[in-house]
């Protein structure tokens, strides 16, 4: 038996099968996590009420940044749990919402009908959404007290998970 | 009845091939649809055009000599299916094009603009793989594989050429001998049988 020839055949076939296997295992639409462990891009936006908001002003406490829109049903669904979590953590954590690709008056009208306890920002031309690599809503970023992005949660945020992440962050400092 | 059916078929065909403007009724319907579409677009723009923003344009940039368009052609639209931000009419892609234009106006180079997008979206956003680090493999592998395949194939052909003549001649000789022998034996046997 010519082992050289068998190896010559098997090695490329195995490599091809491995590539196919890993390729099919990946979600082609999944975006890479680029910001985790890196400084959070600066935010300098106006709130829906017209006040200035700077992310750097909140250094020293964790920040939860939630990109959302009223045309997104999961965003509305998670809104309640985010608000409850915000109330539970009080002053220890700063929660911020960024309205994604929607006129601020539409978001403001929706928020009037719901419970809202934290600043909601208008992101004209989606510049901050692009800076954070947002590809749809809802997306939530957890930023440490040092201003480092520690977690990016794509899709609907689970209140229990959010609480756990924040407790770990508050107890153990920046991971 | 037949006349109306025929007229309906002719009008439908005319509408399909684009000659419906000759029929005032069809033209009225088309105009109404156009007006509705325009009204919706204006309403959308009004909604988008909030203070201090550049949301009023929904144009897809198509000038191939436009540097922003050239850059946009190399950036993947994150919310589309296989489209560049230069070609996509989606709001997100349009916003990204605005960022490209703004950065160009501010004097940023092409590389800096690509770096700005890869910082948040990774190399995934680039439609042309970069030529640094491991990414070099993406460029090197195809020609290397073709070269390797060519070398292996030529080696295989050379091997076949050197083996084929000797093998075939051997088998041909063997075949002739065996035919000869077996043929001769059979012939001799047949004569012997007849003589007995």
mmCIF file of N, CA and C in Angstrom, chain B residues 19-87:
data_model
loop_
_atom_site.group_PDB
_atom_site.id
_atom_site.type_symbol
_atom_site.label_atom_id
_atom_site.label_comp_id
_atom_site.label_asym_id
_atom_site.label_seq_id
_atom_site.Cartn_x
_atom_site.Cartn_y
_atom_site.Cartn_z
ATOM 1 N N UNK B 19 -46.611 50.439 -22.644
ATOM 2 C CA UNK B 19 -47.263 51.370 -23.565
ATOM 3 C C UNK B 19 -48.583 51.860 -22.996
ATOM 4 N N UNK B 20 -48.759 51.671 -21.702
ATOM 5 C CA UNK B 20 -50.030 52.008 -21.074
ATOM 6 C C UNK B 20 -50.326 53.501 -21.086
ATOM 7 N N UNK B 21 -49.286 54.327 -21.323
ATOM 8 C CA UNK B 21 -49.534 55.765 -21.288
ATOM 9 C C UNK B 21 -50.463 56.225 -22.406
ATOM 10 N N UNK B 22 -50.647 55.372 -23.409
ATOM 11 C CA UNK B 22 -51.552 55.755 -24.488
ATOM 12 C C UNK B 22 -53.004 55.667 -24.049
ATOM 13 N N UNK B 23 -53.218 54.941 -22.980
ATOM 14 C CA UNK B 23 -54.578 54.810 -22.472
ATOM 15 C C UNK B 23 -54.762 55.778 -21.300
ATOM 16 N N UNK B 24 -55.647 56.766 -21.451
ATOM 17 C CA UNK B 24 -55.797 57.769 -20.402
ATOM 18 C C UNK B 24 -56.190 57.178 -19.055
ATOM 19 N N UNK B 25 -56.968 56.101 -19.050
ATOM 20 C CA UNK B 25 -57.409 55.519 -17.781
ATOM 21 C C UNK B 25 -56.222 54.873 -17.050
ATOM 22 N N UNK B 26 -55.423 54.118 -17.827
ATOM 23 C CA UNK B 26 -54.244 53.472 -17.236
ATOM 24 C C UNK B 26 -53.276 54.530 -16.730
ATOM 25 N N UNK B 27 -53.152 55.607 -17.522
ATOM 26 C CA UNK B 27 -52.235 56.684 -17.144
ATOM 27 C C UNK B 27 -52.675 57.300 -15.809
ATOM 28 N N UNK B 28 -53.998 57.464 -15.685
ATOM 29 C CA UNK B 28 -54.524 58.040 -14.442
ATOM 30 C C UNK B 28 -54.199 57.151 -13.255
ATOM 31 N N UNK B 29 -54.332 55.835 -13.462
ATOM 32 C CA UNK B 29 -54.045 54.890 -12.369
ATOM 33 C C UNK B 29 -52.563 54.971 -12.007
ATOM 34 N N UNK B 30 -51.721 54.963 -13.069
ATOM 35 C CA UNK B 30 -50.266 55.008 -12.825
ATOM 36 C C UNK B 30 -49.882 56.295 -12.111
ATOM 37 N N UNK B 31 -50.476 57.418 -12.577
ATOM 38 C CA UNK B 31 -50.183 58.704 -11.942
ATOM 39 C C UNK B 31 -50.573 58.702 -10.475
ATOM 40 N N UNK B 32 -51.715 58.065 -10.196
ATOM 41 C CA UNK B 32 -52.185 58.023 -8.814
ATOM 42 C C UNK B 32 -51.203 57.232 -7.940
ATOM 43 N N UNK B 33 -50.729 56.111 -8.499
ATOM 44 C CA UNK B 33 -49.765 55.285 -7.752
ATOM 45 C C UNK B 33 -48.483 56.074 -7.522
ATOM 46 N N UNK B 34 -48.005 56.771 -8.604
ATOM 47 C CA UNK B 34 -46.772 57.573 -8.485
ATOM 48 C C UNK B 34 -46.946 58.633 -7.400
ATOM 49 N N UNK B 35 -48.115 59.295 -7.429
ATOM 50 C CA UNK B 35 -48.365 60.342 -6.430
ATOM 51 C C UNK B 35 -48.362 59.778 -5.013
ATOM 52 N N UNK B 36 -48.946 58.592 -4.883
ATOM 53 C CA UNK B 36 -48.974 57.954 -3.558
ATOM 54 C C UNK B 36 -47.557 57.642 -3.082
ATOM 55 N N UNK B 37 -46.743 57.115 -4.021
ATOM 56 C CA UNK B 37 -45.360 56.774 -3.672
ATOM 57 C C UNK B 37 -44.593 58.035 -3.293
ATOM 58 N N UNK B 38 -44.776 59.096 -4.116
ATOM 59 C CA UNK B 38 -44.092 60.364 -3.834
ATOM 60 C C UNK B 38 -44.514 60.933 -2.481
ATOM 61 N N UNK B 39 -45.810 60.844 -2.225
ATOM 62 C CA UNK B 39 -46.328 61.368 -0.957
ATOM 63 C C UNK B 39 -45.713 60.625 0.220
ATOM 64 N N UNK B 40 -45.567 59.292 0.065
ATOM 65 C CA UNK B 40 -44.977 58.491 1.129
ATOM 66 C C UNK B 40 -43.505 58.872 1.329
ATOM 67 N N UNK B 41 -42.807 59.078 0.172
ATOM 68 C CA UNK B 41 -41.388 59.448 0.269
ATOM 69 C C UNK B 41 -41.229 60.793 0.973
ATOM 70 N N UNK B 42 -42.114 61.750 0.601
ATOM 71 C CA UNK B 42 -42.041 63.078 1.238
ATOM 72 C C UNK B 42 -42.314 62.958 2.732
ATOM 73 N N UNK B 43 -43.323 62.136 3.067
ATOM 74 C CA UNK B 43 -43.660 61.945 4.482
ATOM 75 C C UNK B 43 -42.488 61.327 5.232
ATOM 76 N N UNK B 44 -41.855 60.314 4.585
ATOM 77 C CA UNK B 44 -40.696 59.662 5.209
ATOM 78 C C UNK B 44 -39.578 60.662 5.439
ATOM 79 N N UNK B 45 -39.332 61.507 4.417
ATOM 80 C CA UNK B 45 -38.251 62.490 4.534
ATOM 81 C C UNK B 45 -38.556 63.494 5.640
ATOM 82 N N UNK B 46 -39.837 63.872 5.752
ATOM 83 C CA UNK B 46 -40.218 64.821 6.795
ATOM 84 C C UNK B 46 -39.945 64.227 8.164
ATOM 85 N N UNK B 47 -40.288 62.945 8.278
ATOM 86 C CA UNK B 47 -40.067 62.272 9.565
ATOM 87 C C UNK B 47 -38.573 62.240 9.869
ATOM 88 N N UNK B 48 -37.791 61.922 8.822
ATOM 89 C CA UNK B 48 -36.336 61.775 9.002
ATOM 90 C C UNK B 48 -35.644 63.117 9.232
ATOM 91 N N UNK B 49 -36.219 64.167 8.610
ATOM 92 C CA UNK B 49 -35.505 65.446 8.615
ATOM 93 C C UNK B 49 -35.692 66.211 9.905
ATOM 94 N N UNK B 50 -35.146 65.660 10.977
ATOM 95 C CA UNK B 50 -35.238 66.433 12.187
ATOM 96 C C UNK B 50 -33.997 67.313 12.331
ATOM 97 N N UNK B 51 -34.124 68.225 13.218
ATOM 98 C CA UNK B 51 -33.186 69.339 13.327
ATOM 99 C C UNK B 51 -31.707 68.966 13.243
ATOM 100 N N UNK B 52 -30.992 69.733 12.400
ATOM 101 C CA UNK B 52 -29.538 69.603 12.340
ATOM 102 C C UNK B 52 -29.031 68.312 11.747
ATOM 103 N N UNK B 53 -29.861 67.592 11.038
ATOM 104 C CA UNK B 53 -29.423 66.321 10.488
ATOM 105 C C UNK B 53 -29.453 66.338 8.980
ATOM 106 N N UNK B 54 -28.731 65.390 8.393
ATOM 107 C CA UNK B 54 -28.673 65.288 6.938
ATOM 108 C C UNK B 54 -29.559 64.147 6.464
ATOM 109 N N UNK B 55 -30.707 63.995 7.111
ATOM 110 C CA UNK B 55 -31.560 62.849 6.798
ATOM 111 C C UNK B 55 -32.412 63.057 5.556
ATOM 112 N N UNK B 56 -32.323 64.230 4.925
ATOM 113 C CA UNK B 56 -33.248 64.539 3.844
ATOM 114 C C UNK B 56 -32.972 63.758 2.561
ATOM 115 N N UNK B 57 -31.742 63.323 2.348
ATOM 116 C CA UNK B 57 -31.410 62.634 1.103
ATOM 117 C C UNK B 57 -31.573 61.132 1.242
ATOM 118 N N UNK B 58 -32.210 60.526 0.243
ATOM 119 C CA UNK B 58 -32.272 59.068 0.214
ATOM 120 C C UNK B 58 -31.576 58.563 -1.040
ATOM 121 N N UNK B 59 -30.719 59.414 -1.604
ATOM 122 C CA UNK B 59 -30.037 59.068 -2.843
ATOM 123 C C UNK B 59 -28.979 57.996 -2.601
ATOM 124 N N UNK B 60 -28.877 57.067 -3.518
ATOM 125 C CA UNK B 60 -27.776 56.113 -3.482
ATOM 126 C C UNK B 60 -26.676 56.713 -4.344
ATOM 127 N N UNK B 61 -25.477 56.843 -3.768
ATOM 128 C CA UNK B 61 -24.380 57.484 -4.491
ATOM 129 C C UNK B 61 -23.904 56.569 -5.612
ATOM 130 N N UNK B 62 -23.905 57.088 -6.823
ATOM 131 C CA UNK B 62 -23.602 56.209 -7.945
ATOM 132 C C UNK B 62 -22.481 56.707 -8.837
ATOM 133 N N UNK B 63 -21.852 57.819 -8.473
ATOM 134 C CA UNK B 63 -20.786 58.337 -9.320
ATOM 135 C C UNK B 63 -19.507 57.533 -9.072
ATOM 136 N N UNK B 64 -19.051 56.753 -10.079
ATOM 137 C CA UNK B 64 -17.872 55.912 -9.863
ATOM 138 C C UNK B 64 -16.590 56.705 -9.619
ATOM 139 N N UNK B 65 -16.593 57.991 -9.999
ATOM 140 C CA UNK B 65 -15.397 58.809 -9.767
ATOM 141 C C UNK B 65 -15.407 59.483 -8.393
ATOM 142 N N UNK B 66 -16.518 59.351 -7.706
ATOM 143 C CA UNK B 66 -16.652 59.936 -6.377
ATOM 144 C C UNK B 66 -15.810 59.114 -5.392
ATOM 145 N N UNK B 67 -14.853 59.735 -4.698
ATOM 146 C CA UNK B 67 -14.012 58.960 -3.771
ATOM 147 C C UNK B 67 -14.820 58.275 -2.670
ATOM 148 N N UNK B 68 -15.897 58.927 -2.216
ATOM 149 C CA UNK B 68 -16.741 58.320 -1.174
ATOM 150 C C UNK B 68 -17.410 57.060 -1.718
ATOM 151 N N UNK B 69 -17.829 57.115 -2.977
ATOM 152 C CA UNK B 69 -18.470 55.956 -3.610
ATOM 153 C C UNK B 69 -17.476 54.795 -3.700
ATOM 154 N N UNK B 70 -16.220 55.134 -4.087
ATOM 155 C CA UNK B 70 -15.183 54.089 -4.216
ATOM 156 C C UNK B 70 -14.945 53.407 -2.864
ATOM 157 N N UNK B 71 -14.902 54.200 -1.814
ATOM 158 C CA UNK B 71 -14.694 53.635 -0.472
ATOM 159 C C UNK B 71 -15.929 52.821 -0.060
ATOM 160 N N UNK B 72 -17.098 53.407 -0.337
ATOM 161 C CA UNK B 72 -18.356 52.738 0.011
ATOM 162 C C UNK B 72 -18.518 51.394 -0.685
ATOM 163 N N UNK B 73 -17.928 51.262 -1.878
ATOM 164 C CA UNK B 73 -18.022 50.001 -2.625
ATOM 165 C C UNK B 73 -17.220 48.890 -1.961
ATOM 166 N N UNK B 74 -16.326 49.283 -1.048
ATOM 167 C CA UNK B 74 -15.496 48.276 -0.386
ATOM 168 C C UNK B 74 -15.951 47.988 1.037
ATOM 169 N N UNK B 75 -17.053 48.615 1.429
ATOM 170 C CA UNK B 75 -17.562 48.391 2.784
ATOM 171 C C UNK B 75 -18.901 47.673 2.736
ATOM 172 N N UNK B 76 -19.009 46.644 3.523
ATOM 173 C CA UNK B 76 -20.218 45.824 3.545
ATOM 174 C C UNK B 76 -21.314 46.497 4.375
ATOM 175 N N UNK B 77 -22.516 46.458 3.865
ATOM 176 C CA UNK B 77 -23.650 47.006 4.613
ATOM 177 C C UNK B 77 -24.006 46.007 5.726
ATOM 178 N N UNK B 78 -23.949 46.424 6.997
ATOM 179 C CA UNK B 78 -24.156 45.454 8.084
ATOM 180 C C UNK B 78 -25.587 44.965 8.235
ATOM 181 N N UNK B 79 -26.529 45.645 7.617
ATOM 182 C CA UNK B 79 -27.926 45.218 7.782
ATOM 183 C C UNK B 79 -28.523 44.664 6.483
ATOM 184 N N UNK B 80 -27.684 44.495 5.449
ATOM 185 C CA UNK B 80 -28.191 44.010 4.151
ATOM 186 C C UNK B 80 -27.657 42.604 3.877
ATOM 187 N N UNK B 81 -28.133 42.050 2.784
ATOM 188 C CA UNK B 81 -27.662 40.744 2.355
ATOM 189 C C UNK B 81 -26.690 40.952 1.194
ATOM 190 N N UNK B 82 -25.407 40.942 1.491
ATOM 191 C CA UNK B 82 -24.381 41.008 0.449
ATOM 192 C C UNK B 82 -24.396 42.273 -0.378
ATOM 193 N N UNK B 83 -24.638 43.407 0.227
ATOM 194 C CA UNK B 83 -24.601 44.682 -0.506
ATOM 195 C C UNK B 83 -23.557 45.603 0.091
ATOM 196 N N UNK B 84 -23.036 46.489 -0.761
ATOM 197 C CA UNK B 84 -22.089 47.478 -0.248
ATOM 198 C C UNK B 84 -22.894 48.665 0.282
ATOM 199 N N UNK B 85 -22.239 49.481 1.096
ATOM 200 C CA UNK B 85 -22.967 50.645 1.619
ATOM 201 C C UNK B 85 -23.201 51.671 0.512
ATOM 202 N N UNK B 86 -22.371 51.609 -0.543
ATOM 203 C CA UNK B 86 -22.548 52.550 -1.660
ATOM 204 C C UNK B 86 -23.781 52.205 -2.483
ATOM 205 N N UNK B 87 -24.127 50.939 -2.516
ATOM 206 C CA UNK B 87 -25.247 50.499 -3.354
ATOM 207 C C UNK B 87 -26.552 50.337 -2.601
#
